PDB file of C-alpha atoms and ligand atoms in Angstrom:
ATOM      1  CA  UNK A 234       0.000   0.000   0.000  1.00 45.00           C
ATOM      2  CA  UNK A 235       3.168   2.251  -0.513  1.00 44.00           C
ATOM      3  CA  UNK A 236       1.734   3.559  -4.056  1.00 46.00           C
ATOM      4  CA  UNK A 237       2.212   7.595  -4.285  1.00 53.00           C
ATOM      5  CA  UNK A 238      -0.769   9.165  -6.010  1.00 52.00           C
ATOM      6  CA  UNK A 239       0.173  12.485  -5.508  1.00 49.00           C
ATOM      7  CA  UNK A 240      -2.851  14.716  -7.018  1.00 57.00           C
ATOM      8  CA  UNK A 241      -5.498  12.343  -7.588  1.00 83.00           C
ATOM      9  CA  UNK A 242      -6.877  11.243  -4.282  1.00 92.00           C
ATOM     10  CA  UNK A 243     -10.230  10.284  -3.234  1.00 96.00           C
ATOM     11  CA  UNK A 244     -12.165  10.886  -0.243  1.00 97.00           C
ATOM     12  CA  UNK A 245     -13.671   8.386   1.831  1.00 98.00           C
ATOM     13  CA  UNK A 246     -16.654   9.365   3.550  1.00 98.00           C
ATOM     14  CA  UNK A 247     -17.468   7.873   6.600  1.00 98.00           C
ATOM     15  CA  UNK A 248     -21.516   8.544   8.119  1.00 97.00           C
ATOM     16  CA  UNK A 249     -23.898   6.950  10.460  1.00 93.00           C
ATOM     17  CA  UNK A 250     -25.502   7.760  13.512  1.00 89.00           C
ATOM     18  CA  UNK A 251     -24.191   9.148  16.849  1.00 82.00           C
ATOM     19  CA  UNK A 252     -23.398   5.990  18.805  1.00 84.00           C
ATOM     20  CA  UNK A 253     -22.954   3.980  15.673  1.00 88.00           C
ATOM     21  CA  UNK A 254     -19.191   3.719  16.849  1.00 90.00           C
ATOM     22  CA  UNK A 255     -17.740   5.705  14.149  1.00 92.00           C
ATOM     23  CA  UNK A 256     -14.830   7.857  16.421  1.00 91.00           C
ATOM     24  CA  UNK A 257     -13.769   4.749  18.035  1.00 92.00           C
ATOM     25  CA  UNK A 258     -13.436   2.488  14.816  1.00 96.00           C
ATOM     26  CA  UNK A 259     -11.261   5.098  13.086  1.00 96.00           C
ATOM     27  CA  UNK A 260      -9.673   6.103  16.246  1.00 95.00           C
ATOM     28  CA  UNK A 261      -8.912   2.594  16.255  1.00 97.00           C
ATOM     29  CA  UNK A 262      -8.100   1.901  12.361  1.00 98.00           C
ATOM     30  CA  UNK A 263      -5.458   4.850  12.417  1.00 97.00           C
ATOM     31  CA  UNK A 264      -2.976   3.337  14.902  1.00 97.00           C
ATOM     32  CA  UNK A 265      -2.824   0.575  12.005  1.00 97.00           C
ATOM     33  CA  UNK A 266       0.539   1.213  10.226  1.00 97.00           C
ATOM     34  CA  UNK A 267      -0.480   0.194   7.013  1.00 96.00           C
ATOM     35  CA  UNK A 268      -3.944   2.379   7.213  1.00 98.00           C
ATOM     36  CA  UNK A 269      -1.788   5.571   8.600  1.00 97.00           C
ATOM     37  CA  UNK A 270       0.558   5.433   5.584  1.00 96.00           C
ATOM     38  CA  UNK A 271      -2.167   5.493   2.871  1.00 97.00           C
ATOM     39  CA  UNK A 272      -5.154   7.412   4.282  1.00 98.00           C
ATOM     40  CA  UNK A 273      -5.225  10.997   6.463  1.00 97.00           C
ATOM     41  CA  UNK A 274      -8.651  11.258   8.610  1.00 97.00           C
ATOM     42  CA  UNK A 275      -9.559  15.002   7.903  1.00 97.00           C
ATOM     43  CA  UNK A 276     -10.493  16.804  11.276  1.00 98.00           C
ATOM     44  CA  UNK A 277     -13.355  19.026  11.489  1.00 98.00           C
ATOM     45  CA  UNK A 278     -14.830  22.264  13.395  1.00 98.00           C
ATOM     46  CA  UNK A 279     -17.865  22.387  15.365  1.00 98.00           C
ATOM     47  CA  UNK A 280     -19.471  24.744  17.654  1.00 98.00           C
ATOM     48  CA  UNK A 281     -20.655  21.699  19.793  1.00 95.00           C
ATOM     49  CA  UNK A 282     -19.178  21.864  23.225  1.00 95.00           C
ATOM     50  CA  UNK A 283     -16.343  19.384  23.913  1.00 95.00           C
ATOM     51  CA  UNK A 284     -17.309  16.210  25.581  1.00 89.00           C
ATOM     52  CA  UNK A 285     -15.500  14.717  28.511  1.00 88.00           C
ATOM     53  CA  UNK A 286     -11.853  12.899  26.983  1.00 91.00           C
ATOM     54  CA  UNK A 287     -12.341  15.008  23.613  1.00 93.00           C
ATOM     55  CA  UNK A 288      -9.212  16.892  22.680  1.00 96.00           C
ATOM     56  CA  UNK A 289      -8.695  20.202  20.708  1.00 97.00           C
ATOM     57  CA  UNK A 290      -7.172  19.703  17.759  1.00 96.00           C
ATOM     58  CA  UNK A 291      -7.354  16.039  17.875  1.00 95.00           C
ATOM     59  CA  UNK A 292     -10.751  15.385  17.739  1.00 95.00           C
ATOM     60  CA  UNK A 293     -12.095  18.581  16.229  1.00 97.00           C
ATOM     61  CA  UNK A 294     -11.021  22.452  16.477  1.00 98.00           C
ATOM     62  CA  UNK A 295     -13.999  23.500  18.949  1.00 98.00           C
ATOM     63  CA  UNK A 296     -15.274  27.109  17.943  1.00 98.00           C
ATOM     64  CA  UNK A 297     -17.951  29.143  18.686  1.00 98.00           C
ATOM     65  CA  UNK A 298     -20.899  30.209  16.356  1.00 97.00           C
ATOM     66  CA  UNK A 299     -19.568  33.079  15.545  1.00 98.00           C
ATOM     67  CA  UNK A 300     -15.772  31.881  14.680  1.00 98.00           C
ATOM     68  CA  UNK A 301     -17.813  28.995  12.618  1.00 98.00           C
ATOM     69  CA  UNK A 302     -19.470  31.511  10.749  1.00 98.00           C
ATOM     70  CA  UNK A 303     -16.791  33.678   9.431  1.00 98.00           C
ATOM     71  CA  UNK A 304     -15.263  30.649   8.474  1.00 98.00           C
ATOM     72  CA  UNK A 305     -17.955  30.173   6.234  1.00 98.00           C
ATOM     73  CA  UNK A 306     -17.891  33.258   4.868  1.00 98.00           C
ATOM     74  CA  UNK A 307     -13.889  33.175   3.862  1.00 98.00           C
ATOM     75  CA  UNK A 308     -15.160  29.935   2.425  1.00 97.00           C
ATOM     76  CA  UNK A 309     -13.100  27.786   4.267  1.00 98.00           C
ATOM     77  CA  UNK A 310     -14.989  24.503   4.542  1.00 98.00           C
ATOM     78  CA  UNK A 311     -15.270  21.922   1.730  1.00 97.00           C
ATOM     79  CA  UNK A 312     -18.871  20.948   3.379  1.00 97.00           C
ATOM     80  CA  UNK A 313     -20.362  22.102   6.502  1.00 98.00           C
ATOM     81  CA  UNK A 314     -24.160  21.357   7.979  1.00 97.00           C
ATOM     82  CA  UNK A 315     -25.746  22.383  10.864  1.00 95.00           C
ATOM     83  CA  UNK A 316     -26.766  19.011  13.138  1.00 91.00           C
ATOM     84  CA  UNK A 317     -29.134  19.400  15.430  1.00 87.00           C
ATOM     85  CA  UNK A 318     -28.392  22.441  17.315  1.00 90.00           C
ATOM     86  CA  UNK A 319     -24.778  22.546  16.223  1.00 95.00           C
ATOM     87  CA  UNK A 320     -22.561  23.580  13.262  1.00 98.00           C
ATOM     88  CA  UNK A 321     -19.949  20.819  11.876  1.00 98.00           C
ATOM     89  CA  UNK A 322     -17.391  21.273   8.444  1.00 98.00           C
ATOM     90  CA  UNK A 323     -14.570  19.760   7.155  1.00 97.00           C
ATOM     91  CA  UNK A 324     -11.478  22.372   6.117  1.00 97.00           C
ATOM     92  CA  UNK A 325     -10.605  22.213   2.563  1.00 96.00           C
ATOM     93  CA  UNK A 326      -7.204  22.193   3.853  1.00 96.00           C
ATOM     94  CA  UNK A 327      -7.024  18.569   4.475  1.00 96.00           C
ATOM     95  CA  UNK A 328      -6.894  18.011   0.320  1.00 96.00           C
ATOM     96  CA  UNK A 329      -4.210  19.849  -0.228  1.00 95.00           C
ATOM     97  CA  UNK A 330      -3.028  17.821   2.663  1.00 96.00           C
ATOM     98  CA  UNK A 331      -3.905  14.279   1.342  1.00 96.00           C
ATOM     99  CA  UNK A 332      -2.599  15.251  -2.257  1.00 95.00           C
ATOM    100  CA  UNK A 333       0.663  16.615  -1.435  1.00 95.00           C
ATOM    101  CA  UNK A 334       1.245  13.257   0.634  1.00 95.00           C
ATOM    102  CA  UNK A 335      -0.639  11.271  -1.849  1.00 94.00           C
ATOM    103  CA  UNK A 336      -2.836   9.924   0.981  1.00 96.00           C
ATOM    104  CA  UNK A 337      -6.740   9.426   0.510  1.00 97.00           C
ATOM    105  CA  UNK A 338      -8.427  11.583   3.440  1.00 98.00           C
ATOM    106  CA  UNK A 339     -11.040   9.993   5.613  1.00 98.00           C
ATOM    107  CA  UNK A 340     -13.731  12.354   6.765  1.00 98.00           C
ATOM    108  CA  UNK A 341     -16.217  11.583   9.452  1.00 97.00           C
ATOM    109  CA  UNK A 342     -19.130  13.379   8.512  1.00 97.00           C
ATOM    110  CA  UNK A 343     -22.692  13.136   8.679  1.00 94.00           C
ATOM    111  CA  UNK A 344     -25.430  12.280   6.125  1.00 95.00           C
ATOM    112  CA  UNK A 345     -26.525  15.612   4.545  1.00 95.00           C
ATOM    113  CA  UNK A 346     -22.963  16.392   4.419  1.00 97.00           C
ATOM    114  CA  UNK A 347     -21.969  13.000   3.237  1.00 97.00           C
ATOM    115  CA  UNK A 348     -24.940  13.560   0.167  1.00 95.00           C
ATOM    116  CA  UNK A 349     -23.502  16.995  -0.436  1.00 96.00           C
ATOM    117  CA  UNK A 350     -20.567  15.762  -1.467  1.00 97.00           C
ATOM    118  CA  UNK A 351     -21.342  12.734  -3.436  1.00 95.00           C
ATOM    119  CA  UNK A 352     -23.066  15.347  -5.837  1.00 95.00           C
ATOM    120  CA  UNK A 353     -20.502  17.430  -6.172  1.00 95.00           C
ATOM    121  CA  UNK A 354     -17.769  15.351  -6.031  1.00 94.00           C
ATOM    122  CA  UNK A 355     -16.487  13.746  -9.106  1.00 91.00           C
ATOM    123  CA  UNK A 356     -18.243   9.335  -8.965  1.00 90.00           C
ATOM    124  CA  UNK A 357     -14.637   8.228  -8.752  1.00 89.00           C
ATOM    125  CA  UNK A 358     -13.280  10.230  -6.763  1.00 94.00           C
ATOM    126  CA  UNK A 359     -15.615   9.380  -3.502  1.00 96.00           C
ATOM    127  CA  UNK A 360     -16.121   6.081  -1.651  1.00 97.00           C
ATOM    128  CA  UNK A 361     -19.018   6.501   0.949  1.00 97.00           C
ATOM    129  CA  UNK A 362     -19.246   3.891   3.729  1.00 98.00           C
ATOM    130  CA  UNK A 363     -22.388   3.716   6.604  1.00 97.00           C
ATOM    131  CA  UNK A 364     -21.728   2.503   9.663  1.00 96.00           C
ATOM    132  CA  UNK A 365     -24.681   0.925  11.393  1.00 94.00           C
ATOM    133  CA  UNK A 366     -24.894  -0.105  15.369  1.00 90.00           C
ATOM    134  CA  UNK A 367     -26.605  -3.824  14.999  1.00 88.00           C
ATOM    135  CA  UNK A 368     -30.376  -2.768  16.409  1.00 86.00           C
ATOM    136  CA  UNK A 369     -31.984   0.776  17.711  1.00 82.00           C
ATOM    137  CA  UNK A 370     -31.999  -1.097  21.415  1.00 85.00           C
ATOM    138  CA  UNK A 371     -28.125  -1.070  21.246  1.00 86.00           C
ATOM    139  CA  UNK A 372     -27.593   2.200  19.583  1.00 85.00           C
ATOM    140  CA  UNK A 373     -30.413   3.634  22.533  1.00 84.00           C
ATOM    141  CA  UNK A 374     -28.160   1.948  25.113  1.00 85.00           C
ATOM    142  CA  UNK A 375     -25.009   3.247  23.494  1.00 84.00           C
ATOM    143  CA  UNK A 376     -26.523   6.972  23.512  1.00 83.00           C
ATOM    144  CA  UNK A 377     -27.823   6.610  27.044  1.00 83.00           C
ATOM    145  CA  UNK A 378     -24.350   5.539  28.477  1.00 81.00           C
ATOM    146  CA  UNK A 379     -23.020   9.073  27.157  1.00 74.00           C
ATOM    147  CA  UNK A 380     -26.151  10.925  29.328  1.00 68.00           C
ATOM    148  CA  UNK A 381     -27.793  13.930  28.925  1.00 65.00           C
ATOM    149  CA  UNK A 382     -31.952  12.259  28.215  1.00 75.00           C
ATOM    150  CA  UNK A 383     -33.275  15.725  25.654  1.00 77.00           C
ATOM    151  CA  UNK A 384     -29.811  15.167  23.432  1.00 79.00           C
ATOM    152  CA  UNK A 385     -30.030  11.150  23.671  1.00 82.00           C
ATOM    153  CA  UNK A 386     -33.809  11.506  22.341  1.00 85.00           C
ATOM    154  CA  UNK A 387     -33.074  13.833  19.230  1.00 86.00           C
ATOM    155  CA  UNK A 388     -30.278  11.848  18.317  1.00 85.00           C
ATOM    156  CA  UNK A 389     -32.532   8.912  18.130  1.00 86.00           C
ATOM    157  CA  UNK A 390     -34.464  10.492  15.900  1.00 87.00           C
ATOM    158  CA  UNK A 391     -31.935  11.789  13.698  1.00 87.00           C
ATOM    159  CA  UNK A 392     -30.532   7.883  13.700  1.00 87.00           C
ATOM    160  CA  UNK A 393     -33.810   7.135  12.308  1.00 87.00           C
ATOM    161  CA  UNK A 394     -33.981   9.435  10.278  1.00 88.00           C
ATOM    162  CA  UNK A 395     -30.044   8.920   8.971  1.00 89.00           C
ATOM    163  CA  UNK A 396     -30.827   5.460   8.404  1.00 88.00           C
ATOM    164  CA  UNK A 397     -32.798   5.660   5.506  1.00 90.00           C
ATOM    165  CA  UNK A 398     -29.773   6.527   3.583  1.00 92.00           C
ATOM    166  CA  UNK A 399     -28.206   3.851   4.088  1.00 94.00           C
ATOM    167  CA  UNK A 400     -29.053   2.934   0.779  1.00 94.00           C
ATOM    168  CA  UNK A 401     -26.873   5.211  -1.223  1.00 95.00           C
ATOM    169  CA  UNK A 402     -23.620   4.214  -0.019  1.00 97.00           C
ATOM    170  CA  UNK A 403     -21.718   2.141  -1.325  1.00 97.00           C
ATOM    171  CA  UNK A 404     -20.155   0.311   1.512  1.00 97.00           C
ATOM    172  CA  UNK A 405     -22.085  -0.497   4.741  1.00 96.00           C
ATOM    173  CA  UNK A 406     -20.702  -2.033   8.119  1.00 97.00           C
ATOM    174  CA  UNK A 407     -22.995  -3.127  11.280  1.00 95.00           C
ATOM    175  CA  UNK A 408     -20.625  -2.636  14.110  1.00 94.00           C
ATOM    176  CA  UNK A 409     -22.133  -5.428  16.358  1.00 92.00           C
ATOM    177  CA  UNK A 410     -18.291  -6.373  17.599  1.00 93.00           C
ATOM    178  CA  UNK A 411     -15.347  -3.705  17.260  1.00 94.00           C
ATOM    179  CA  UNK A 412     -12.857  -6.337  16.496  1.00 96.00           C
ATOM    180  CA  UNK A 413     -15.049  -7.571  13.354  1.00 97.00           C
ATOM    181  CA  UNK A 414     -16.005  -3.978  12.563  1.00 97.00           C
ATOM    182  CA  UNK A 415     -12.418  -2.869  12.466  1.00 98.00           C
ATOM    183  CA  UNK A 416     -11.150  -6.481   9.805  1.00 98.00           C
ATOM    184  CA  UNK A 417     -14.371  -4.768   7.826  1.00 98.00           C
ATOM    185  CA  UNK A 418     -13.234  -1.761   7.269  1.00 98.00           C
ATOM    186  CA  UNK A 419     -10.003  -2.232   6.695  1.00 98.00           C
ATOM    187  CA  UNK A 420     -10.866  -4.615   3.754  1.00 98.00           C
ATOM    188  CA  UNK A 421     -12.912  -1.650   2.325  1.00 98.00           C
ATOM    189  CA  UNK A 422     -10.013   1.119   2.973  1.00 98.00           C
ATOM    190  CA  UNK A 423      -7.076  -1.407   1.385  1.00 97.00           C
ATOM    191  CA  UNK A 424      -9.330  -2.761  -1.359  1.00 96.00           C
ATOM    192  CA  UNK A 425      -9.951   1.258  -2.224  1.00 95.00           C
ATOM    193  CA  UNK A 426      -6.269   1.828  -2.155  1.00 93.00           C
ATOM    194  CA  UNK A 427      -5.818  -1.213  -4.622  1.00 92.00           C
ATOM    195  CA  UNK A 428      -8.515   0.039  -6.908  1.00 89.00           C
ATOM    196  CA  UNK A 429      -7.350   1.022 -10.424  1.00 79.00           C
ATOM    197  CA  UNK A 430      -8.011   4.790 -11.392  1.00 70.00           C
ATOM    198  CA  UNK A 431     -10.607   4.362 -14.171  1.00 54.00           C
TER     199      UNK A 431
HETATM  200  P1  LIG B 507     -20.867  14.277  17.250  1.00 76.56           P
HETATM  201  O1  LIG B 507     -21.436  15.497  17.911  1.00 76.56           O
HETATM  202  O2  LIG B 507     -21.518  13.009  17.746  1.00 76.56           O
HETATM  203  O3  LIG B 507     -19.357  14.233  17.347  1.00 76.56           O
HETATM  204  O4  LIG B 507     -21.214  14.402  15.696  1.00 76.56           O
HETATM  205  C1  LIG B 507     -22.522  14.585  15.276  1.00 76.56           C
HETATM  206  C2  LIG B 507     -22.586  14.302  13.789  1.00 76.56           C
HETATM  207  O5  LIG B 507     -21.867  15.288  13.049  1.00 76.56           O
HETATM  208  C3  LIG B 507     -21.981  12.960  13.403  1.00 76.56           C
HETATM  209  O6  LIG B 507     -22.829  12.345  12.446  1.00 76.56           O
HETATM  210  C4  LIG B 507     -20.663  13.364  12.768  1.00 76.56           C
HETATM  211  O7  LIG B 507     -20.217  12.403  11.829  1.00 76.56           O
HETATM  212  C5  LIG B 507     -21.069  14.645  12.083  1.00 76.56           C
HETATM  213  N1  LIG B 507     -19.928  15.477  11.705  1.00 76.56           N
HETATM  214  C6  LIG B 507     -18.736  15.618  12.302  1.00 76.56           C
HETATM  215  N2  LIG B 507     -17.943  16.449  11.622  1.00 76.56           N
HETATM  216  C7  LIG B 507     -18.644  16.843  10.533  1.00 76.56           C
HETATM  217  C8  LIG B 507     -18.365  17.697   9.405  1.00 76.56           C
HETATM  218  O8  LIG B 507     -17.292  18.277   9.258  1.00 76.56           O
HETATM  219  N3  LIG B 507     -19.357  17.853   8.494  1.00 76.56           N
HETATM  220  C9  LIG B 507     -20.568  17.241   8.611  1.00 76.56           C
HETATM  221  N4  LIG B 507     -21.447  17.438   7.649  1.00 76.56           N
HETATM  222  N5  LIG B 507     -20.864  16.430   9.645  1.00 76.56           N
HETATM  223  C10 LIG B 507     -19.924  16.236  10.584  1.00 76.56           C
END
């Protein structure tokens, strides 16, 4: 997986509902050598406050609404969407980022953003991969361990909601076991990597 494709990456985008154990697969995926050396995972802003272990800088650049919004207007982002009460968008910077290292850039975003992109994105140059907890019991009991009941019950409904798209993507994972989840998507990234440029 050592092939240089300086200029012509793609982007890989990643969706699926809060809970659905997206952070901790790629969290996870990215301490893999071989994953690390191919792919960069694109970090985004938000104006969401910072959850308890989150990190600046690591796991987003946490700004407020009015920082987010200037952004916008010195069109910074590639894609941005507001979710639920909160703003979220990806930095162009991270192309310019994954082409001058020839790396394919992983973004974590959600579905609206994920469907923005697909249309304006160029067919082969986008992979889009959902990432499903195995029932809405587990992904309600996933939610509920991370507190707070009025967020837990809109992000339900957004799951529901997010779900329906599943069938647009291309690639889709059910994270019932992280070990499983993680040989999954793997298989997708390297078998993306190995993929001939049409
Ligand atoms: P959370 O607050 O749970 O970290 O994220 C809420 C949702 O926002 C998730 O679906 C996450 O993937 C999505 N998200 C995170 N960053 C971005 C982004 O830059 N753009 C978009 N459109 N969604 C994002």
């Amino acid at each position: 997986m050592d092939r240089k494709r300086t200029g012509r990456i793609k982007i890989i985008v990643i969706s699926g509902p809060s809970g659905a154990g997206k952070t901790t697969l790629l969290k996870r995926i990215f301490l893999r050598r071989n994953i690390r050396s191919s792919f960069i995972k694109g970090i985004s802003y938000t104006t969401r406050p910072r959850r308890r272990g989150e990190k600046d800088g690591r796991d987003y650049y946490f700004v407020d609404k009015k920082t987010f919004r200037s952004l916008i207007r010195k069109n910074f982002f590639l894609e941005y969407q507001k979710v639920l009460e909160d703003y979220y968008g990806t930095p162009k910077y991270f192309l310019n980022k994954g082409r001058l290292a020839g790396k394919d850039v992983v973004l974590c975003i959600d579905v609206k953003g994920g469907m923005y992109l697909k249309k304006n994105v160029k067919r082969d140059k986008i992979v889009t991969l959902f990432i499903s907890a195995p029932t809405a019991e587990e992904l309600s009991k996933r939610l509920r361990k991370r507190g707070d009941m009025a967020i837990v019950n809109k992000r339900i409904a957004l799951a529901k909601k997010e779900l329906q798209f599943v069938k647009v993507y291309d690639y889709l994972i059910i994270n019932q076991n992280i070990k499983e989840a993680l040989s999954l998507l793997e298989a997708v990234l390297v078998a993306e990597r190995l993929r001939r440029d049409r």
